[in-house]
Amino acid sequence: MQDLAHFIGGRRVPGRSGRFVDVYEPMTGAVRARAPLASSDEVREAVANAVAAQPEWAAVNPQRRARVMMRFVEIVTREIEALAKLLACEHGKTIADARGDIQRGLEVVEFCIGAPQLLKGGYTNSASAGIDIWSMRQPLGVAAGITPFNFPAMIPMWMFAPAIACGDAFILKPSERDPSVPLRLAELMIEAGLPPGVLNVVIGDKEAVDALLDDAGVEAIAFVGSTGIAEYVYTRATANGKRAQCFGAGKNHMVIMPDADMDQAVDALVGAGYGSAGERCMAISVAVPVGQSTAQELLQRLGPRVENLKVGLSTDDTADFGPLISKQHLDRVRNYVALGVSEGAKLLVDGRDFKMQGYEQGFFIGPSLFDEVEPQMRIYREEIFGPVVSVVRADNYKDALALVDAHEYGNGAAIFTRAGDAARDFASRVKAGMVGVNVPTPTPLAYYTFGGWKRSVFGDLNQHGEDAFRFFTRTKTVTSRWPSNVREGANFAFPTMS
Ligand code: NAD
């Protein structure tokens, strides 16, 4: 069995802590590798490496930094099939889905090729007699990113590409459950021309995360994961004087109005609800049909579609979704389905007993569908992160909107309707960060920003888009006057423009 290693100073560095965690192949349930868990000393060494490499990297002009991004896009595009296969085998999602994971990451790297433009400051000539003012964006120093298991390519790229394009050095702490792709991406950044030490990967658990949160050499923390940990990371990072952006869980609702195109809505719901086995923070996990006849029509079409979804191997191109990430998570999702039954929800499709023939040890579960779910039930309030969709019926649009708004999470929300006024009202009033109108998974493209509202986020600036360039830089504003004939004498009053 293979032992994975950290990636520090441009090379693979074996773990020295003596602590390891098994990395699985979810479709077979077999252990495929052991990942080292970094000690706080090992994390400090990685930070010291990044601190040493950063000033020289910050001095490289933005256009040359952008060229590294350009070459990285070419290299990853060349290697996408091998990376997608590795990702699928370690995460469990299908290869087609894994390609999307990599591609959506690359789109942010492509956006970062615009660093020279994005890092331009402002300039005011003759702001006052003989005075010019300009502002500039300067790198922070060293930033760190802590990422979840469910997008092992996309989310690391969303973090390290803008940070590095801004002139920062970066420490990535990927999920210890599927670290192989992030490690490979760091190697490919070196192949693309990044100097060693600018991008480092340490594999670890809470000990490594705490070491990053407490290290004075780290200026900023980007985190994506579950809400409890996001809040913890935000609180500890900011208490230590660091800048932090921490993104948490989702429970995304799809409101289906009586005038919706029902075929379109059902297609959207099965894809967004069950794709990637529901292990997406933008998955639709709640369907809200408005009015009893809408609910009936929806369920008549949805039930058979859910029953016929194809659960398959990660390597099966015809599968709709693959296994879950771990045995522990499989048990958790099964328990949620049992909980829903005990809470009184009506289980229309039960995926708990699904077994993949020949792969009985794999972490597979079939799709489940609940009707008559009530807002006080835990299966509604909590994020299940599995192939389970809850139908919560609403009498009218006002109640549907109030339901979405009352939920503690606010990542995304969608409405399906033909009525422009309802869609417009929903888009402007709903308390969620990303909204779809007849679009089920409204994950914004790279040149917009990604982030939820409410307890789906802790911090101010979103991921990617222009916000990323704000997050990974500091602004400096210079007011300058050169010796000249203009002599004002000493002025003891506060200067104004009056
Ligand atoms: P997780 O919170 O278990 O882990 C995320 C990261 O935190 C990992 O790197 C992990 O090693 C680390 N971690 C775990 N326990 C920790 C602890 N006690 N102290 C410090 N660090 C700790 O999340 P996950 O299961 O890997 O990912 C799924 C979650 O991520 C879901 O809740 C999903 O909604 C969320 N997510 C959110 C977004 C978003 O943009 N809002 C995107 C993707 C995933």
Coordinates of C-alpha atoms and ligand atoms in Angstrom, one line a residue:
M1 CA 0.0 0.0 0.0
Q2 CA 1.2 3.5 -0.9
D3 CA 2.1 6.0 1.8
L4 CA 1.3 9.6 0.7
A5 CA 3.6 12.5 1.6
H6 CA 3.2 16.2 2.2
F7 CA 4.4 18.6 -0.5
I8 CA 6.7 21.2 1.0
G9 CA 9.4 23.4 -0.7
G10 CA 8.6 21.9 -4.1
R11 CA 9.1 18.2 -3.2
R12 CA 7.3 15.3 -1.5
V13 CA 8.2 15.2 2.2
P14 CA 7.2 12.0 4.1
G15 CA 5.2 12.5 7.3
R16 CA 7.2 12.3 10.6
S17 CA 4.4 12.5 13.1
G18 CA 3.9 8.7 13.1
R19 CA 0.1 9.4 12.7
F20 CA -1.6 8.2 9.6
V21 CA -5.2 7.9 8.2
D22 CA -6.5 5.4 5.7
V23 CA -7.6 6.7 2.3
Y24 CA -10.2 4.6 0.7
E25 CA -11.5 3.7 -2.7
P26 CA -15.2 4.2 -2.0
M27 CA -16.5 1.9 -4.8
T28 CA -14.6 -1.2 -3.5
G29 CA -14.3 -0.1 0.2
A30 CA -10.6 -1.0 0.0
V31 CA -7.9 1.1 1.6
R32 CA -5.9 2.5 -1.4
A33 CA -3.3 4.6 0.6
R34 CA -2.2 5.9 3.9
A35 CA -2.0 9.6 4.4
P36 CA 0.3 11.2 7.0
L37 CA -1.3 13.5 9.6
A38 CA 1.0 16.5 10.1
S39 CA 2.1 17.5 13.6
S40 CA 2.1 21.2 14.5
D41 CA 5.9 21.2 14.1
E42 CA 5.6 19.9 10.5
V43 CA 3.0 22.6 9.8
R44 CA 5.3 25.3 11.2
E45 CA 8.1 24.1 8.9
A46 CA 5.8 24.4 5.9
V47 CA 4.8 27.9 7.0
A48 CA 8.5 28.9 7.4
N49 CA 9.2 27.6 3.9
A50 CA 6.3 29.7 2.5
V51 CA 7.4 32.8 4.4
A52 CA 10.9 32.4 3.0
A53 CA 9.7 31.9 -0.6
Q54 CA 7.0 34.7 -0.7
P55 CA 9.0 37.9 -1.0
E56 CA 10.7 36.8 -4.2
W57 CA 7.4 35.6 -5.6
A58 CA 5.7 38.9 -4.8
A59 CA 8.5 40.6 -6.7
V60 CA 7.8 38.7 -9.9
N61 CA 5.7 41.0 -12.0
P62 CA 1.9 40.1 -12.3
Q63 CA 2.1 39.3 -16.0
R64 CA 4.8 36.6 -15.3
R65 CA 2.7 35.3 -12.4
A66 CA -0.2 35.1 -14.8
R67 CA 1.9 33.1 -17.3
V68 CA 2.4 30.4 -14.6
M69 CA -1.4 30.2 -14.4
M70 CA -1.6 29.9 -18.2
R71 CA 0.8 27.0 -18.4
F72 CA -0.9 25.3 -15.4
V73 CA -4.2 25.4 -17.3
E74 CA -2.5 23.8 -20.4
I75 CA -0.9 21.1 -18.3
V76 CA -4.0 20.2 -16.3
T77 CA -6.1 20.2 -19.5
R78 CA -3.5 17.7 -20.9
E79 CA -3.7 15.5 -17.8
I80 CA -7.4 15.8 -17.2
E81 CA -8.3 12.2 -17.9
A82 CA -5.7 10.8 -15.5
L83 CA -6.7 13.4 -12.8
A84 CA -10.4 12.7 -13.2
K85 CA -9.8 8.9 -12.8
L86 CA -7.7 9.5 -9.7
L87 CA -10.3 11.9 -8.3
A88 CA -13.2 9.5 -9.0
C89 CA -11.5 6.5 -7.5
E90 CA -10.6 8.4 -4.3
H91 CA -13.8 10.4 -3.9
G92 CA -16.4 8.1 -5.4
K93 CA -18.1 10.5 -7.8
T94 CA -18.3 9.4 -11.4
I95 CA -15.5 10.3 -13.9
A96 CA -17.8 12.6 -15.8
D97 CA -18.5 14.5 -12.5
A98 CA -14.8 14.5 -11.6
R99 CA -14.0 16.2 -15.0
G100 CA -16.5 18.9 -14.0
D101 CA -14.8 19.2 -10.6
I102 CA -11.5 19.9 -12.3
Q103 CA -12.9 22.0 -15.1
R104 CA -14.7 24.4 -12.7
G105 CA -11.5 24.8 -10.8
L106 CA -9.6 25.5 -14.0
E107 CA -12.1 28.2 -14.9
V108 CA -11.0 30.2 -11.8
V109 CA -7.4 29.7 -12.7
E110 CA -8.3 31.1 -16.2
F111 CA -9.9 34.1 -14.5
C112 CA -6.6 34.6 -12.5
I113 CA -4.7 35.0 -15.8
G114 CA -6.3 38.4 -15.6
A115 CA -4.2 39.3 -12.5
P116 CA -2.4 42.2 -14.1
Q117 CA -5.8 43.9 -14.8
L118 CA -7.4 42.8 -11.5
L119 CA -4.5 44.1 -9.4
K120 CA -4.5 47.5 -11.0
G121 CA -5.0 50.3 -8.4
G122 CA -6.6 53.7 -8.7
Y123 CA -5.0 57.1 -9.5
T124 CA -6.1 60.6 -9.0
N125 CA -4.0 63.3 -10.6
S126 CA -4.0 66.7 -8.8
A127 CA -6.3 65.7 -6.0
S128 CA -5.2 69.0 -4.5
A129 CA -2.6 71.6 -5.5
G130 CA 0.4 69.5 -6.4
I131 CA -1.0 66.4 -4.8
D132 CA -1.6 63.0 -6.5
I133 CA -3.2 60.0 -4.8
W134 CA -2.9 56.4 -5.9
S135 CA -3.8 53.1 -4.4
M136 CA -2.3 49.7 -4.9
R137 CA -3.1 46.1 -4.0
Q138 CA -0.2 44.3 -2.3
P139 CA 0.0 40.6 -1.4
L140 CA -0.7 39.6 2.2
G141 CA 2.3 37.3 2.6
V142 CA 1.3 33.7 3.4
A143 CA -2.3 32.5 3.2
A144 CA -3.7 29.1 4.1
G145 CA -6.6 27.1 2.7
I146 CA -8.5 24.3 4.4
T147 CA -10.7 22.3 2.1
P148 CA -13.5 19.7 2.2
F149 CA -13.6 16.3 0.7
N150 CA -16.3 16.9 -1.8
F151 CA -14.5 19.0 -4.4
P152 CA -10.9 17.9 -4.1
A153 CA -9.8 19.7 -7.3
M154 CA -12.1 22.7 -7.6
I155 CA -12.0 24.2 -4.2
P156 CA -8.2 24.0 -3.7
M157 CA -7.8 25.7 -7.1
W158 CA -10.4 28.4 -6.1
M159 CA -8.1 29.2 -3.2
F160 CA -4.5 28.8 -4.3
A161 CA -4.8 30.2 -7.8
P162 CA -6.0 33.8 -6.8
A163 CA -3.7 33.8 -3.7
I164 CA -0.7 32.9 -5.8
A165 CA -1.7 35.3 -8.7
C166 CA -1.8 38.0 -6.1
G167 CA 1.8 37.3 -5.0
D168 CA 1.1 35.4 -1.9
A169 CA 2.6 32.0 -0.9
F170 CA 0.0 29.4 0.1
I171 CA -0.3 26.4 2.4
L172 CA -3.1 24.0 1.4
K173 CA -4.5 21.6 4.0
P174 CA -6.8 19.4 1.8
S175 CA -9.3 16.9 3.2
E176 CA -7.4 14.0 4.6
R177 CA -10.0 11.8 3.0
D178 CA -9.0 12.4 -0.6
P179 CA -5.7 14.3 -0.8
S180 CA -4.1 12.7 -3.9
V181 CA -5.5 15.2 -6.5
P182 CA -4.6 18.3 -4.5
L183 CA -1.0 16.9 -4.1
R184 CA -0.8 16.3 -7.8
L185 CA -2.0 19.8 -8.6
A186 CA 0.7 21.3 -6.5
E187 CA 3.3 19.2 -8.4
L188 CA 1.8 20.5 -11.7
M189 CA 2.1 24.1 -10.5
I190 CA 5.9 23.5 -10.2
E191 CA 5.9 22.0 -13.7
A192 CA 4.1 25.2 -14.8
G193 CA 7.0 27.3 -13.5
L194 CA 6.0 28.2 -9.9
P195 CA 9.1 28.5 -7.7
P196 CA 9.3 25.8 -4.9
G197 CA 7.9 26.9 -1.5
V198 CA 5.2 29.2 -2.9
L199 CA 2.6 26.4 -2.9
N200 CA 2.8 23.8 -0.1
V201 CA 0.4 21.0 0.8
V202 CA 0.2 19.6 4.3
I203 CA -2.1 16.7 5.0
G204 CA -3.6 16.7 8.4
D205 CA -6.5 16.9 10.8
K206 CA -7.5 19.2 13.7
E207 CA -3.9 19.4 14.9
A208 CA -2.6 20.7 11.5
V209 CA -5.6 23.1 11.2
D210 CA -5.0 24.6 14.7
A211 CA -1.3 25.0 13.9
L212 CA -2.2 27.1 10.9
L213 CA -4.8 29.1 12.8
D214 CA -2.2 29.9 15.5
D215 CA 0.9 30.5 13.4
A216 CA 1.9 34.2 13.2
G217 CA 3.4 33.6 9.8
V218 CA -0.1 33.0 8.3
E219 CA -2.0 36.2 7.4
A220 CA -5.2 34.8 6.1
I221 CA -7.3 31.7 6.3
A222 CA -9.7 30.4 3.7
F223 CA -12.0 27.5 4.8
V224 CA -14.7 25.4 3.2
G225 CA -16.4 22.6 5.0
S226 CA -19.2 22.0 7.5
T227 CA -20.8 24.9 9.4
G228 CA -19.6 23.9 12.9
I229 CA -16.0 23.7 11.8
A230 CA -16.3 26.9 9.7
E231 CA -17.5 28.9 12.7
Y232 CA -14.7 27.4 14.9
V233 CA -12.1 28.2 12.3
Y234 CA -13.4 31.8 11.7
T235 CA -13.5 32.5 15.5
R236 CA -10.0 31.2 16.2
A237 CA -8.4 32.7 13.1
T238 CA -9.9 36.2 13.7
A239 CA -9.1 36.1 17.4
N240 CA -5.5 35.6 16.3
G241 CA -5.8 38.7 14.1
K242 CA -6.0 36.9 10.8
R243 CA -8.3 37.7 7.9
A244 CA -10.7 34.8 7.4
Q245 CA -13.4 33.7 5.0
C246 CA -15.2 30.4 6.0
F247 CA -17.9 28.7 4.0
G248 CA -20.2 26.2 5.6
A249 CA -23.1 23.9 4.9
G250 CA -26.2 24.3 2.7
K251 CA -29.8 23.1 2.6
N252 CA -30.9 24.4 -0.8
H253 CA -34.6 24.7 -1.6
M254 CA -36.2 24.5 -5.0
V255 CA -39.6 26.2 -5.1
I256 CA -41.9 24.8 -7.8
M257 CA -44.7 27.1 -8.8
P258 CA -48.0 25.8 -10.3
D259 CA -47.1 27.3 -13.7
A260 CA -43.6 25.6 -13.8
D261 CA -42.6 23.5 -16.8
M262 CA -42.9 20.3 -14.8
D263 CA -40.6 18.2 -17.0
Q264 CA -37.9 20.8 -16.7
A265 CA -38.4 21.0 -13.0
V266 CA -38.2 17.2 -12.5
D267 CA -35.1 16.9 -14.7
A268 CA -33.5 19.7 -12.7
L269 CA -34.4 18.1 -9.4
V270 CA -33.1 14.7 -10.0
G271 CA -29.8 16.1 -11.4
A272 CA -29.3 18.6 -8.6
G273 CA -30.7 16.4 -5.8
Y274 CA -28.9 13.1 -6.6
G275 CA -25.9 14.1 -8.7
S276 CA -22.6 13.3 -6.9
A277 CA -24.7 11.3 -4.4
G278 CA -26.0 14.6 -3.0
E279 CA -22.5 15.4 -1.7
R280 CA -22.5 19.0 -2.9
C281 CA -23.0 22.1 -0.9
M282 CA -25.2 23.4 -3.8
A283 CA -27.3 20.2 -4.0
I284 CA -31.0 20.7 -4.0
S285 CA -32.1 18.8 -0.9
V286 CA -35.6 20.3 -0.4
A287 CA -38.4 20.6 -3.1
V288 CA -41.2 23.0 -2.2
P289 CA -44.2 22.5 -4.5
V290 CA -46.7 25.3 -4.2
G291 CA -50.3 24.1 -4.0
Q292 CA -51.6 20.6 -3.6
S293 CA -52.1 19.9 -7.3
T294 CA -48.5 21.0 -8.0
A295 CA -47.3 18.6 -5.3
Q296 CA -49.3 15.7 -6.8
E297 CA -48.1 16.4 -10.4
L298 CA -44.5 16.7 -9.2
L299 CA -44.5 13.5 -7.2
Q300 CA -46.2 11.5 -9.9
R301 CA -43.3 12.3 -12.2
L302 CA -40.5 12.4 -9.7
G303 CA -41.1 9.1 -7.9
P304 CA -40.5 6.9 -10.9
R305 CA -37.5 9.0 -12.0
V306 CA -35.9 8.6 -8.6
E307 CA -36.6 4.8 -8.5
N308 CA -34.9 4.4 -11.8
L309 CA -31.7 6.4 -11.1
K310 CA -28.6 4.3 -11.9
V311 CA -26.2 4.0 -9.0
G312 CA -22.9 2.7 -10.4
L313 CA -19.2 2.4 -10.1
S314 CA -17.3 5.6 -10.3
T315 CA -15.7 4.3 -13.5
D316 CA -19.1 3.6 -15.1
D317 CA -19.9 6.3 -17.7
T318 CA -23.6 5.4 -17.6
A319 CA -24.0 5.8 -13.8
D320 CA -26.0 8.7 -12.4
F321 CA -24.0 8.7 -9.2
G322 CA -21.5 6.6 -7.4
P323 CA -20.7 5.6 -3.8
L324 CA -20.4 8.0 -0.8
I325 CA -17.0 9.0 0.6
S326 CA -16.8 6.6 3.5
K327 CA -18.4 3.9 5.5
Q328 CA -18.9 6.3 8.4
H329 CA -20.8 8.8 6.1
L330 CA -22.8 5.9 4.6
D331 CA -24.0 5.0 8.1
R332 CA -24.8 8.6 8.8
V333 CA -27.0 9.0 5.7
R334 CA -28.7 5.7 6.4
N335 CA -29.4 6.9 9.9
Y336 CA -30.9 10.1 8.6
V337 CA -33.3 8.1 6.4
A338 CA -34.3 6.0 9.5
L339 CA -34.7 9.3 11.5
G340 CA -37.0 10.7 8.8
V341 CA -39.3 7.7 9.1
S342 CA -39.4 7.9 12.9
E343 CA -40.1 11.7 12.7
G344 CA -43.2 10.8 10.6
A345 CA -42.2 11.8 7.1
K346 CA -43.5 9.6 4.3
L347 CA -40.6 7.6 2.7
L348 CA -41.6 7.2 -1.0
V349 CA -38.3 5.8 -2.2
D350 CA -36.0 4.0 0.2
G351 CA -32.3 3.6 -0.9
R352 CA -30.9 2.2 2.3
D353 CA -30.7 -1.4 1.2
F354 CA -29.0 -0.9 -2.1
K355 CA -26.1 -3.2 -2.7
M356 CA -23.8 -3.1 -5.7
Q357 CA -23.3 -6.6 -7.0
G358 CA -19.7 -7.7 -6.8
Y359 CA -18.9 -4.5 -4.7
E360 CA -20.7 -5.3 -1.5
Q361 CA -18.0 -3.6 0.6
G362 CA -18.3 -0.3 -1.4
F363 CA -20.0 2.7 0.2
F364 CA -23.1 2.6 -2.0
I365 CA -26.6 3.8 -1.1
G366 CA -29.5 4.2 -3.4
P367 CA -31.6 7.3 -3.7
S368 CA -34.3 8.2 -1.1
L369 CA -37.3 10.5 -1.4
F370 CA -39.4 11.8 1.4
D371 CA -42.8 13.5 1.1
E372 CA -44.8 15.3 3.9
V373 CA -41.6 16.6 5.5
E374 CA -42.3 19.3 8.2
P375 CA -40.0 22.2 9.0
Q376 CA -39.4 21.1 12.6
M377 CA -38.0 17.7 11.5
R378 CA -34.3 17.2 11.8
I379 CA -34.1 15.7 8.3
Y380 CA -35.3 19.1 7.1
R381 CA -33.3 21.3 9.4
E382 CA -29.9 19.5 9.1
E383 CA -27.7 18.9 6.1
I384 CA -27.7 15.2 5.2
F385 CA -25.2 15.4 2.4
G386 CA -26.4 12.3 0.7
P387 CA -28.9 11.2 -2.1
V388 CA -32.0 12.2 -0.1
V389 CA -34.5 14.7 -1.2
S390 CA -37.3 16.0 1.1
V391 CA -40.6 17.4 -0.3
V392 CA -42.1 20.1 2.0
R393 CA -45.5 21.3 0.7
A394 CA -46.4 25.0 0.7
D395 CA -49.9 26.4 0.3
N396 CA -48.8 29.5 -1.5
Y397 CA -45.8 31.4 -2.8
K398 CA -45.6 33.6 0.4
D399 CA -45.4 30.5 2.6
A400 CA -42.7 29.0 0.3
L401 CA -40.6 32.1 0.5
A402 CA -41.0 32.3 4.2
L403 CA -39.9 28.7 4.6
V404 CA -36.7 29.2 2.6
D405 CA -35.9 32.4 4.5
A406 CA -36.4 30.8 7.9
H407 CA -33.9 28.0 7.3
E408 CA -30.6 28.6 9.1
Y409 CA -28.6 27.9 5.9
G410 CA -28.6 30.2 2.8
N411 CA -26.2 28.9 0.2
G412 CA -28.5 28.6 -2.8
A413 CA -32.2 28.6 -3.7
A414 CA -34.1 28.1 -6.9
I415 CA -37.5 28.9 -8.3
F416 CA -39.2 27.1 -11.2
T417 CA -41.9 29.2 -12.8
R418 CA -43.0 30.8 -16.1
A419 CA -44.0 34.0 -14.4
G420 CA -41.5 36.8 -14.6
D421 CA -43.0 38.7 -11.6
A422 CA -42.7 35.7 -9.3
A423 CA -39.2 34.9 -10.5
R424 CA -38.2 38.6 -10.1
D425 CA -39.7 38.8 -6.6
F426 CA -38.0 35.6 -5.5
A427 CA -34.6 36.6 -6.8
S428 CA -34.7 40.0 -5.1
R429 CA -36.2 38.9 -1.8
V430 CA -35.0 35.4 -1.0
K431 CA -32.3 35.2 1.8
A432 CA -29.7 33.1 -0.1
G433 CA -26.4 34.0 -1.7
M434 CA -26.9 32.2 -5.1
V435 CA -30.3 32.1 -6.8
G436 CA -31.5 30.0 -9.8
V437 CA -34.5 30.9 -11.9
N438 CA -35.4 27.6 -13.7
V439 CA -31.7 26.7 -13.0
P440 CA -31.3 24.1 -10.2
T441 CA -27.6 24.5 -9.2
P442 CA -26.9 28.2 -9.5
T443 CA -23.1 27.9 -8.9
P444 CA -21.8 31.2 -10.4
L445 CA -19.1 31.2 -13.0
A446 CA -15.5 32.2 -12.2
Y447 CA -15.9 35.9 -13.0
Y448 CA -18.8 36.2 -10.5
T449 CA -18.3 35.3 -6.8
F450 CA -19.4 32.3 -4.8
G451 CA -20.8 32.4 -1.3
G452 CA -24.0 31.9 0.7
W453 CA -25.8 33.9 3.4
K454 CA -26.8 33.2 7.0
R455 CA -25.0 30.3 8.7
S456 CA -23.6 29.1 5.4
V457 CA -20.8 31.7 5.7
F458 CA -18.6 33.4 8.3
G459 CA -16.7 36.4 6.9
D460 CA -17.3 39.1 4.4
L461 CA -15.7 38.4 1.0
N462 CA -16.9 35.6 -1.3
Q463 CA -14.8 33.0 -3.1
H464 CA -13.4 33.7 -6.6
G465 CA -14.3 36.6 -8.9
E466 CA -13.0 40.0 -7.8
D467 CA -13.7 39.2 -4.2
A468 CA -10.8 36.7 -4.2
F469 CA -8.4 39.4 -5.3
R470 CA -9.6 41.6 -2.5
F471 CA -9.3 38.8 0.1
F472 CA -5.8 37.9 -0.9
T473 CA -4.4 41.5 -1.0
R474 CA -4.2 44.6 1.2
T475 CA -4.9 48.0 -0.2
K476 CA -2.4 50.8 0.3
T477 CA -3.2 54.4 -0.6
V478 CA -0.4 56.9 -1.2
T479 CA -0.9 60.6 -1.1
S480 CA 2.1 62.4 -2.6
R481 CA 3.5 65.8 -3.2
W482 CA 6.9 66.7 -4.6
P483 CA 8.9 69.8 -3.5
S484 CA 7.8 72.6 -5.8
N485 CA 6.9 76.2 -5.7
V486 CA 3.6 75.5 -3.9
R487 CA 4.2 76.5 -0.3
E488 CA 1.3 76.3 2.1
G489 CA 3.1 76.6 5.3
A490 CA 2.3 74.4 8.4
N491 CA -1.4 73.6 8.7
F492 CA -2.6 72.3 12.1
A493 CA -6.2 71.8 11.1
F494 CA -7.4 68.4 9.7
P495 CA -7.0 68.6 5.9
T496 CA -10.3 68.6 3.9
M497 CA -11.3 69.4 0.4
S498 CA -13.4 72.5 1.4
Ligands
NAD1 P1 -15.5 19.0 7.3 O1 -16.0 20.2 8.0 O2 -15.6 17.7 8.0 O3 -14.0 19.2 6.9 C1 -13.5 20.3 6.2 C2 -12.0 20.5 6.5 O4 -11.9 20.8 8.0 C3 -11.2 19.3 6.3 O5 -9.9 19.8 5.7 C4 -11.0 18.7 7.6 O6 -9.7 18.1 7.8 C5 -11.0 19.9 8.6 N1 -11.5 19.6 9.9 C6 -12.4 18.6 10.2 N2 -12.7 18.5 11.5 C7 -11.9 19.6 12.1 C8 -11.8 20.1 13.4 N3 -12.4 19.5 14.4 N4 -11.0 21.1 13.6 C9 -10.4 21.7 12.5 N5 -10.5 21.3 11.3 C10 -11.2 20.2 11.0 O7 -16.3 19.0 5.9 P2 -16.3 17.8 4.8 O8 -17.1 16.7 5.3 O9 -14.9 17.5 4.3 O10 -17.1 18.5 3.6 C11 -18.5 18.6 3.5 C12 -19.0 19.9 4.1 O11 -18.5 21.0 3.4 C13 -20.5 20.0 3.9 O12 -21.1 20.6 5.0 C14 -20.7 21.0 2.7 O13 -21.9 21.7 2.7 C15 -19.5 21.9 2.9 N6 -19.2 22.6 1.7 C16 -19.4 23.9 1.6 C17 -19.1 24.6 0.5 C18 -19.4 26.1 0.4 O14 -18.8 26.7 -0.5 N7 -20.2 26.6 1.2 C19 -18.5 23.9 -0.6 C20 -18.2 22.6 -0.5 C21 -18.6 21.9 0.7

